[in-house]
C-alpha cells in the first residue's frame, strides 16, 4: 500500500508524507484531499503516480472519458448559437470548429467556453477554418502530442506544410496545404498512438 | 512604556466620556478593539477544529496541462499560418533551453570522465617512472 512515485496506484490508496512548498501542494487529476486523515491524499484513479518538484502530484492514467477542467484548451464544433450582443458581435455559426478555453467547469453546470484571453485578445483561440479536418485521438495521445519534448509534430512539419489544433479533449483539427497530406499526417498520428515515446523519437531522428 | 497604560486607560474610559464630541476618534478605536477581540474569540474555536481535521497543507487542484507543463495545442509548420508561428516562438525557446540543458548534462559527465582519465594517465606515468627508477640499474645492466 506504499504507492511511491512512479509506481502503480489504485483508487483508495492513501498517500502520506506529502511534500509541499510553504504548505501549498498542487494536485492534478486522480487525486483528492483525504478528509479522514490530515495532510494526506487519496487516489481516485488507477495509474502511475507522478511528482514534479517542488510540490505537484498527479496520476497518469489511460482514461477514455474527458472531464473538463478549468483553463484547458479544447477543440469542438459549435452546436448552438446564443448570447451574441450588439457590442460584441460573434462571427461564429453552427457547425464551425472552434479552438476554445474552458472558462469555468462546475459539476452542476454545463462548462463555459471562451475564445478570448483575459485581455480580450484572440491569440491562438477562435474559429478554425472550415477547410480543416476534425478527427479524434485518445486522451492519452492528445496529452502526449502536447508534451513539449514530443518530436512527432515538429518532424512532420519538416516534410509537410500544415497547421493543427490539438484539444485536451482528444479532438484534433488539421489543415494542410495539400489535401493528401491530411491523410498522411492523420495516419502518422494514428500509428504513433500505438508506439512508445522512445520509438517515436527514434523514428523521428531518421527523418531529415 | 507610556503607550501601554494609555491604551488601557482608553478602554477604561466611561461611556459618558466617550460620547463627548472630541472623543470621537478614541471612541472608534475602542470599539474596533472590542470588535476584533470578539471576532477572534468566536473564530478561534472554529478554526482550530477545522484545522485539526484538514491539516496544515493546502491542496490546490489543477489541470494536467499545468502538471505536465504542456504546450498550447495550436501549431503551424512550414509557414502555413504565420500568426500562429509567431506565437509558437516562446515554446521553441523553452524547447531549446531543455535541449541545451540535456546537452550540457552529457558534456559535464564526459568532462568528468575525460578529466579522470587524464588524471589516471598522469598517475600511470609517475608510477612507471618510479618503478623504472628502481628497476633501471638492475634491468639495464
Short mmCIF file of C-alpha atoms in Angstrom, two decimals:
data_model
loop_
_atom_site.label_atom_id
_atom_site.label_comp_id
_atom_site.label_asym_id
_atom_site.label_seq_id
_atom_site.Cartn_x
_atom_site.Cartn_y
_atom_site.Cartn_z
CA UNK A 1 0.00 0.00 0.00
CA UNK A 2 3.01 2.30 -0.17
CA UNK A 3 2.37 3.74 -3.64
CA UNK A 4 5.65 5.52 -4.27
CA UNK A 5 6.30 7.97 -7.06
CA UNK A 6 6.44 6.27 -10.46
CA UNK A 7 4.52 3.26 -9.15
CA UNK A 8 1.07 1.97 -9.98
CA UNK A 9 -1.61 3.27 -7.63
CA UNK A 10 -5.23 2.23 -7.17
CA UNK A 11 -8.33 4.13 -6.07
CA UNK A 12 -8.39 4.20 -2.28
CA UNK A 13 -4.64 4.24 -1.82
CA UNK A 14 -3.58 6.84 0.70
CA UNK A 15 -0.52 8.99 0.14
CA UNK A 16 1.33 10.17 3.20
CA UNK A 17 4.38 12.37 3.66
CA UNK A 18 3.21 14.85 1.07
CA UNK A 19 5.91 17.26 0.00
CA UNK A 20 4.67 20.83 -0.02
CA UNK A 21 6.09 24.24 -0.73
CA UNK A 22 5.22 26.67 2.08
CA UNK A 23 2.31 24.36 3.00
CA UNK A 24 0.87 24.51 -0.51
CA UNK A 25 0.58 21.37 -2.60
CA UNK A 26 -0.70 21.23 -6.18
CA UNK A 27 -2.67 18.16 -7.17
CA UNK A 28 -3.64 17.14 -10.66
CA UNK A 29 -6.15 14.56 -11.89
CA UNK A 30 -6.63 11.31 -9.99
CA UNK A 31 -6.05 12.70 -6.52
CA UNK A 32 -8.26 14.15 -3.81
CA UNK A 33 -7.70 15.52 -0.35
CA UNK A 34 -8.25 12.86 2.28
CA UNK A 35 -10.73 14.27 4.79
CA UNK A 36 -10.25 11.47 7.31
CA UNK A 37 -6.55 11.91 7.86
CA UNK A 38 -4.87 15.31 7.92
CA UNK A 39 -2.20 16.13 5.33
CA UNK A 40 -2.82 13.07 3.18
CA UNK A 41 -4.17 12.45 -0.30
CA UNK A 42 -6.45 9.72 -1.55
CA UNK A 43 -6.13 8.22 -5.03
CA UNK A 44 -9.26 8.23 -7.21
CA UNK A 45 -7.94 6.66 -10.43
CA UNK A 46 -5.79 3.73 -11.47
CA UNK A 47 -2.50 4.85 -12.94
CA UNK A 48 1.08 5.82 -12.35
CA UNK A 49 1.76 8.29 -9.60
CA UNK A 50 3.80 11.26 -10.78
CA UNK A 51 5.55 14.02 -8.91
CA UNK A 52 7.05 17.21 -10.21
CA UNK A 53 9.32 19.25 -7.97
CA UNK A 54 8.64 21.13 -5.77
CA UNK A 55 5.03 20.32 -4.94
CA UNK A 56 2.96 18.87 -7.80
CA UNK A 57 1.34 15.43 -7.69
CA UNK A 58 -0.89 13.71 -10.21
CA UNK A 59 -1.86 10.29 -11.55
CA UNK A 60 -1.12 9.39 -15.16
CA UNK A 61 -3.99 7.24 -16.31
CA UNK A 62 -5.33 5.89 -19.58
CA UNK A 63 -8.80 7.19 -19.09
CA UNK A 64 -11.11 7.50 -22.04
CA UNK A 65 -13.74 9.94 -20.85
CA UNK A 66 -12.87 13.59 -20.97
CA UNK A 67 -13.56 15.54 -17.80
CA UNK A 68 -13.42 19.27 -18.44
CA UNK A 69 -11.06 21.25 -16.22
CA UNK A 70 -10.81 25.00 -15.98
CA UNK A 71 -8.19 26.53 -18.24
CA UNK A 72 -7.85 23.65 -20.66
CA UNK A 73 -7.84 24.24 -24.39
CA UNK A 74 -10.29 22.19 -26.41
CA UNK A 75 -11.43 21.71 -30.00
CA UNK A 76 -15.14 21.49 -30.59
CA UNK A 77 -17.92 22.03 -33.06
CA UNK A 78 -20.50 24.71 -32.37
CA UNK A 79 -23.88 23.15 -31.69
CA UNK A 80 -25.98 26.10 -30.61
CA UNK A 81 -25.74 29.81 -31.11
CA UNK A 82 -26.71 32.14 -28.31
CA UNK A 83 -25.58 35.16 -26.37
CA UNK A 84 -24.47 37.47 -29.17
CA UNK A 85 -24.73 41.08 -28.08
CA UNK A 86 -24.68 44.26 -30.13
CA UNK A 87 -21.44 45.33 -28.56
CA UNK A 88 -19.64 42.10 -29.22
CA UNK A 89 -20.76 40.61 -32.48
CA UNK A 90 -19.96 36.97 -32.67
CA UNK A 91 -18.90 35.66 -36.02
CA UNK A 92 -19.44 32.04 -35.22
CA UNK A 93 -22.00 29.82 -36.89
CA UNK A 94 -23.44 26.46 -36.03
CA UNK A 95 -21.16 23.77 -37.40
CA UNK A 96 -17.94 25.78 -37.14
CA UNK A 97 -14.97 24.16 -35.48
CA UNK A 98 -13.54 26.31 -32.70
CA UNK A 99 -10.46 26.22 -30.51
CA UNK A 100 -11.54 27.47 -27.14
CA UNK A 101 -10.56 27.70 -23.49
CA UNK A 102 -12.68 26.32 -20.68
CA UNK A 103 -13.72 29.28 -18.56
CA UNK A 104 -15.44 27.52 -15.72
CA UNK A 105 -16.34 23.95 -15.05
CA UNK A 106 -18.60 23.07 -12.19
CA UNK A 107 -20.10 19.70 -11.53
CA UNK A 108 -23.62 21.08 -11.52
CA UNK A 109 -23.38 23.21 -14.65
CA UNK A 110 -22.57 22.97 -18.31
CA UNK A 111 -18.97 24.06 -18.90
CA UNK A 112 -18.45 27.51 -20.39
CA UNK A 113 -16.03 28.24 -23.20
CA UNK A 114 -14.29 31.43 -24.27
CA UNK A 115 -12.35 32.33 -27.38
CA UNK A 116 -10.50 35.33 -25.93
CA UNK A 117 -7.92 35.63 -23.20
CA UNK A 118 -8.25 37.93 -20.20
CA UNK A 119 -7.18 40.88 -22.36
CA UNK A 120 -9.93 40.18 -24.92
CA UNK A 121 -7.40 39.12 -27.49
CA UNK A 122 -7.95 36.03 -29.53
CA UNK A 123 -4.33 34.88 -29.78
CA UNK A 124 -4.39 31.31 -30.90
CA UNK A 125 -8.05 30.80 -29.96
CA UNK A 126 -11.04 31.22 -32.19
CA UNK A 127 -12.78 29.78 -35.22
CA UNK A 128 -10.84 27.17 -37.13
CA UNK A 129 -11.03 27.34 -40.90
CA UNK A 130 -13.71 25.18 -42.48
CA UNK A 131 -11.07 23.81 -44.84
CA UNK A 132 -9.67 21.79 -41.97
CA UNK A 133 -10.47 18.27 -40.93
CA UNK A 134 -11.54 17.19 -37.42
CA UNK A 135 -10.80 13.75 -36.02
CA UNK A 136 -10.45 12.13 -32.61
CA UNK A 137 -7.48 10.63 -30.85
CA UNK A 138 -7.30 9.07 -27.42
CA UNK A 139 -6.93 11.45 -24.48
CA UNK A 140 -3.57 9.94 -23.72
CA UNK A 141 -2.37 10.58 -27.28
CA UNK A 142 -3.55 14.18 -27.13
CA UNK A 143 -1.56 14.66 -23.93
CA UNK A 144 1.49 13.05 -25.48
CA UNK A 145 1.29 15.26 -28.56
CA UNK A 146 1.13 18.31 -26.30
CA UNK A 147 4.27 17.34 -24.43
CA UNK A 148 6.98 19.80 -25.40
CA UNK A 149 9.51 17.05 -25.95
CA UNK A 150 7.37 15.06 -28.37
CA UNK A 151 9.14 15.34 -31.73
CA UNK A 152 6.35 13.93 -33.93
CA UNK A 153 4.60 17.16 -34.95
CA UNK A 154 7.87 19.02 -35.43
CA UNK A 155 9.27 16.26 -37.60
CA UNK A 156 6.12 16.17 -39.69
CA UNK A 157 6.48 19.94 -40.00
CA UNK A 158 9.78 19.45 -41.78
CA UNK A 159 8.09 17.48 -44.54
CA UNK A 160 4.62 18.95 -44.77
CA UNK A 161 3.13 22.42 -44.65
CA UNK A 162 0.28 22.22 -42.16
CA UNK A 163 -1.45 23.71 -39.17
CA UNK A 164 -3.05 21.83 -36.35
CA UNK A 165 -5.14 22.40 -33.23
CA UNK A 166 -4.99 19.71 -30.57
CA UNK A 167 -7.69 19.85 -27.95
CA UNK A 168 -7.16 18.47 -24.47
CA UNK A 169 -10.47 16.66 -25.08
CA UNK A 170 -8.91 14.39 -27.70
CA UNK A 171 -10.28 16.23 -30.71
CA UNK A 172 -7.80 17.30 -33.35
CA UNK A 173 -8.30 19.78 -36.15
CA UNK A 174 -5.90 19.53 -39.06
CA UNK A 175 -5.40 21.71 -42.11
CA UNK A 176 -2.78 21.15 -44.78
CA UNK A 177 -1.63 22.93 -47.90
CA UNK A 178 -2.29 19.74 -49.84
CA UNK A 179 -5.30 17.54 -49.16
CA UNK A 180 -3.28 14.34 -49.48
CA UNK A 181 -1.10 15.43 -46.59
CA UNK A 182 -4.11 15.48 -44.26
CA UNK A 183 -4.45 11.73 -44.68
CA UNK A 184 -0.71 11.18 -44.28
CA UNK A 185 -0.44 13.19 -41.06
CA UNK A 186 -3.59 11.63 -39.63
CA UNK A 187 -2.16 8.19 -40.34
CA UNK A 188 1.17 9.13 -38.77
CA UNK A 189 -0.59 10.22 -35.57
CA UNK A 190 -2.70 7.07 -35.53
CA UNK A 191 0.36 4.85 -35.90
CA UNK A 192 2.24 6.81 -33.24
CA UNK A 193 -0.63 6.18 -30.82
CA UNK A 194 0.44 2.56 -30.52
CA UNK A 195 4.17 3.30 -30.23
CA UNK A 196 6.21 4.21 -27.21
CA UNK A 197 7.72 7.66 -26.82
CA UNK A 198 11.18 6.18 -27.31
CA UNK A 199 10.35 4.55 -30.63
CA UNK A 200 8.66 7.74 -31.87
CA UNK A 201 11.84 9.62 -31.04
CA UNK A 202 13.94 7.04 -32.88
CA UNK A 203 11.76 7.14 -35.99
CA UNK A 204 11.74 10.92 -35.98
CA UNK A 205 15.52 11.08 -35.73
CA UNK A 206 15.78 9.23 -39.03
CA UNK A 207 13.73 11.89 -40.83
CA UNK A 208 15.93 14.71 -42.02
CA UNK B 1 6.43 52.41 28.06
CA UNK B 2 3.96 55.23 28.22
CA UNK B 3 1.87 53.84 25.37
CA UNK B 4 0.63 50.78 27.18
CA UNK B 5 -1.02 52.40 30.13
CA UNK B 6 -2.56 54.85 27.69
CA UNK B 7 -4.42 52.13 25.78
CA UNK B 8 -5.72 50.51 28.93
CA UNK B 9 -6.84 53.94 30.05
CA UNK B 10 -8.78 54.30 26.81
CA UNK B 11 -10.58 51.05 27.38
CA UNK B 12 -11.45 52.06 30.84
CA UNK B 13 -12.89 55.39 29.84
CA UNK B 14 -16.50 55.70 30.84
CA UNK B 15 -19.31 55.70 28.30
CA UNK B 16 -20.13 59.24 29.11
CA UNK B 17 -16.62 60.45 28.33
CA UNK B 18 -16.53 58.53 25.05
CA UNK B 19 -19.79 60.08 23.94
CA UNK B 20 -18.21 63.54 24.04
CA UNK B 21 -17.60 65.25 20.73
CA UNK B 22 -13.81 65.49 20.91
CA UNK B 23 -13.52 61.80 21.92
CA UNK B 24 -14.80 60.55 18.57
CA UNK B 25 -11.50 59.11 17.39
CA UNK B 26 -10.69 57.30 20.60
CA UNK B 27 -14.25 56.02 20.72
CA UNK B 28 -13.82 54.41 17.28
CA UNK B 29 -10.54 52.92 18.38
CA UNK B 30 -12.07 51.38 21.46
CA UNK B 31 -14.98 49.96 19.51
CA UNK B 32 -12.65 48.43 16.95
CA UNK B 33 -10.54 46.83 19.64
CA UNK B 34 -13.59 45.31 21.25
CA UNK B 35 -14.92 44.02 17.92
CA UNK B 36 -11.59 42.46 16.98
CA UNK B 37 -11.39 40.70 20.30
CA UNK B 38 -14.91 39.39 19.95
CA UNK B 39 -14.39 38.03 16.45
CA UNK B 40 -11.12 36.47 17.44
CA UNK B 41 -12.84 34.70 20.28
CA UNK B 42 -15.64 33.47 18.05
CA UNK B 43 -13.45 32.19 15.24
CA UNK B 44 -10.57 30.84 17.27
CA UNK B 45 -12.58 27.81 18.35
CA UNK B 46 -13.88 27.03 14.85
CA UNK B 47 -10.55 27.43 13.09
CA UNK B 48 -8.76 25.02 15.39
CA UNK B 49 -11.48 22.41 14.92
CA UNK B 50 -11.31 22.75 11.15
CA UNK B 51 -7.53 22.72 11.13
CA UNK B 52 -7.36 19.57 13.19
CA UNK B 53 -9.33 17.80 10.51
CA UNK B 54 -7.74 19.34 7.43
CA UNK B 55 -4.11 19.53 8.46
CA UNK B 56 -1.84 22.40 7.58
CA UNK B 57 -1.22 21.66 3.89
CA UNK B 58 -3.38 23.47 1.36
CA UNK B 59 -4.21 21.37 -1.69
CA UNK B 60 -4.87 23.21 -4.93
CA UNK B 61 -6.45 21.29 -7.78
CA UNK B 62 -5.17 21.96 -11.25
CA UNK B 63 -5.40 20.62 -14.78
CA UNK B 64 -2.96 18.06 -16.13
CA UNK B 65 -1.95 20.79 -18.57
CA UNK B 66 -0.08 22.53 -15.74
CA UNK B 67 1.25 19.32 -14.19
CA UNK B 68 2.98 18.18 -17.35
CA UNK B 69 3.82 21.73 -18.46
CA UNK B 70 2.23 21.11 -21.84
CA UNK B 71 2.38 23.39 -24.84
CA UNK B 72 -0.61 25.08 -26.44
CA UNK B 73 -2.13 22.77 -28.98
CA UNK B 74 -2.46 25.30 -31.79
CA UNK B 75 0.55 24.81 -34.02
CA UNK B 76 1.60 25.64 -37.53
CA UNK B 77 4.51 24.39 -39.59
CA UNK B 78 6.12 25.37 -42.85
CA UNK B 79 4.57 28.84 -42.91
CA UNK B 80 1.00 27.64 -43.15
CA UNK B 81 -0.22 30.19 -40.61
CA UNK B 82 2.42 32.85 -39.86
CA UNK B 83 0.40 34.34 -36.97
CA UNK B 84 0.41 31.06 -35.08
CA UNK B 85 4.08 30.51 -35.79
CA UNK B 86 4.83 33.88 -34.23
CA UNK B 87 3.05 32.76 -31.06
CA UNK B 88 4.98 29.49 -31.08
CA UNK B 89 8.38 31.13 -30.60
CA UNK B 90 8.00 31.06 -26.81
CA UNK B 91 7.58 27.29 -26.85
CA UNK B 92 10.51 26.75 -29.18
CA UNK B 93 12.67 28.85 -26.88
CA UNK B 94 11.67 26.63 -23.97
CA UNK B 95 12.48 23.57 -26.04
CA UNK B 96 15.90 24.96 -26.89
CA UNK B 97 16.55 25.51 -23.20
CA UNK B 98 15.54 21.94 -22.36
CA UNK B 99 17.75 20.54 -25.09
CA UNK B 100 20.64 22.73 -24.12
CA UNK B 101 20.41 21.60 -20.51
CA UNK B 102 20.39 17.99 -21.70
CA UNK B 103 23.43 18.54 -23.89
CA UNK B 104 25.17 20.30 -21.05
CA UNK B 105 24.47 17.40 -18.70
CA UNK B 106 26.12 14.96 -21.07
CA UNK B 107 29.13 17.18 -21.62
CA UNK B 108 29.54 17.60 -17.87
CA UNK B 109 29.67 13.85 -17.41
CA UNK B 110 32.01 13.48 -20.33
CA UNK B 111 34.16 16.25 -18.94
CA UNK B 112 34.42 14.41 -15.64
CA UNK B 113 35.24 11.17 -17.40
CA UNK B 114 37.81 12.82 -19.62
CA UNK B 115 39.36 14.60 -16.68
CA UNK B 116 39.57 11.46 -14.59
CA UNK B 117 41.18 9.59 -17.49
CA UNK B 118 43.79 12.38 -17.77
CA UNK B 119 44.45 12.07 -14.06
CA UNK B 120 44.84 8.33 -14.45
CA UNK B 121 47.29 8.56 -17.32
CA UNK B 122 49.33 11.09 -15.41
CA UNK B 123 49.25 8.82 -12.42
CA UNK B 124 50.40 5.92 -14.56
CA UNK B 125 53.27 7.99 -15.88
CA UNK B 126 54.51 8.71 -12.43
CA UNK B 127 54.01 5.12 -11.36
CA UNK B 128 56.04 3.88 -14.32
CA UNK B 129 58.73 6.41 -13.65
CA UNK B 130 59.05 5.47 -10.03
CA UNK B 131 59.12 1.81 -10.95
CA UNK B 132 61.73 2.44 -13.62
CA UNK B 133 63.89 4.36 -11.22
CA UNK B 134 64.13 1.36 -9.01
CA UNK B 135 64.46 -1.18 -11.79
CA UNK B 136 66.72 0.73 -14.12
CA UNK B 137 70.06 -0.24 -12.69
CA UNK B 138 69.28 -3.95 -12.47
CA UNK B 139 67.38 -4.19 -15.81
CA UNK B 140 69.85 -2.17 -17.92
CA UNK B 141 72.98 -3.74 -16.73
#
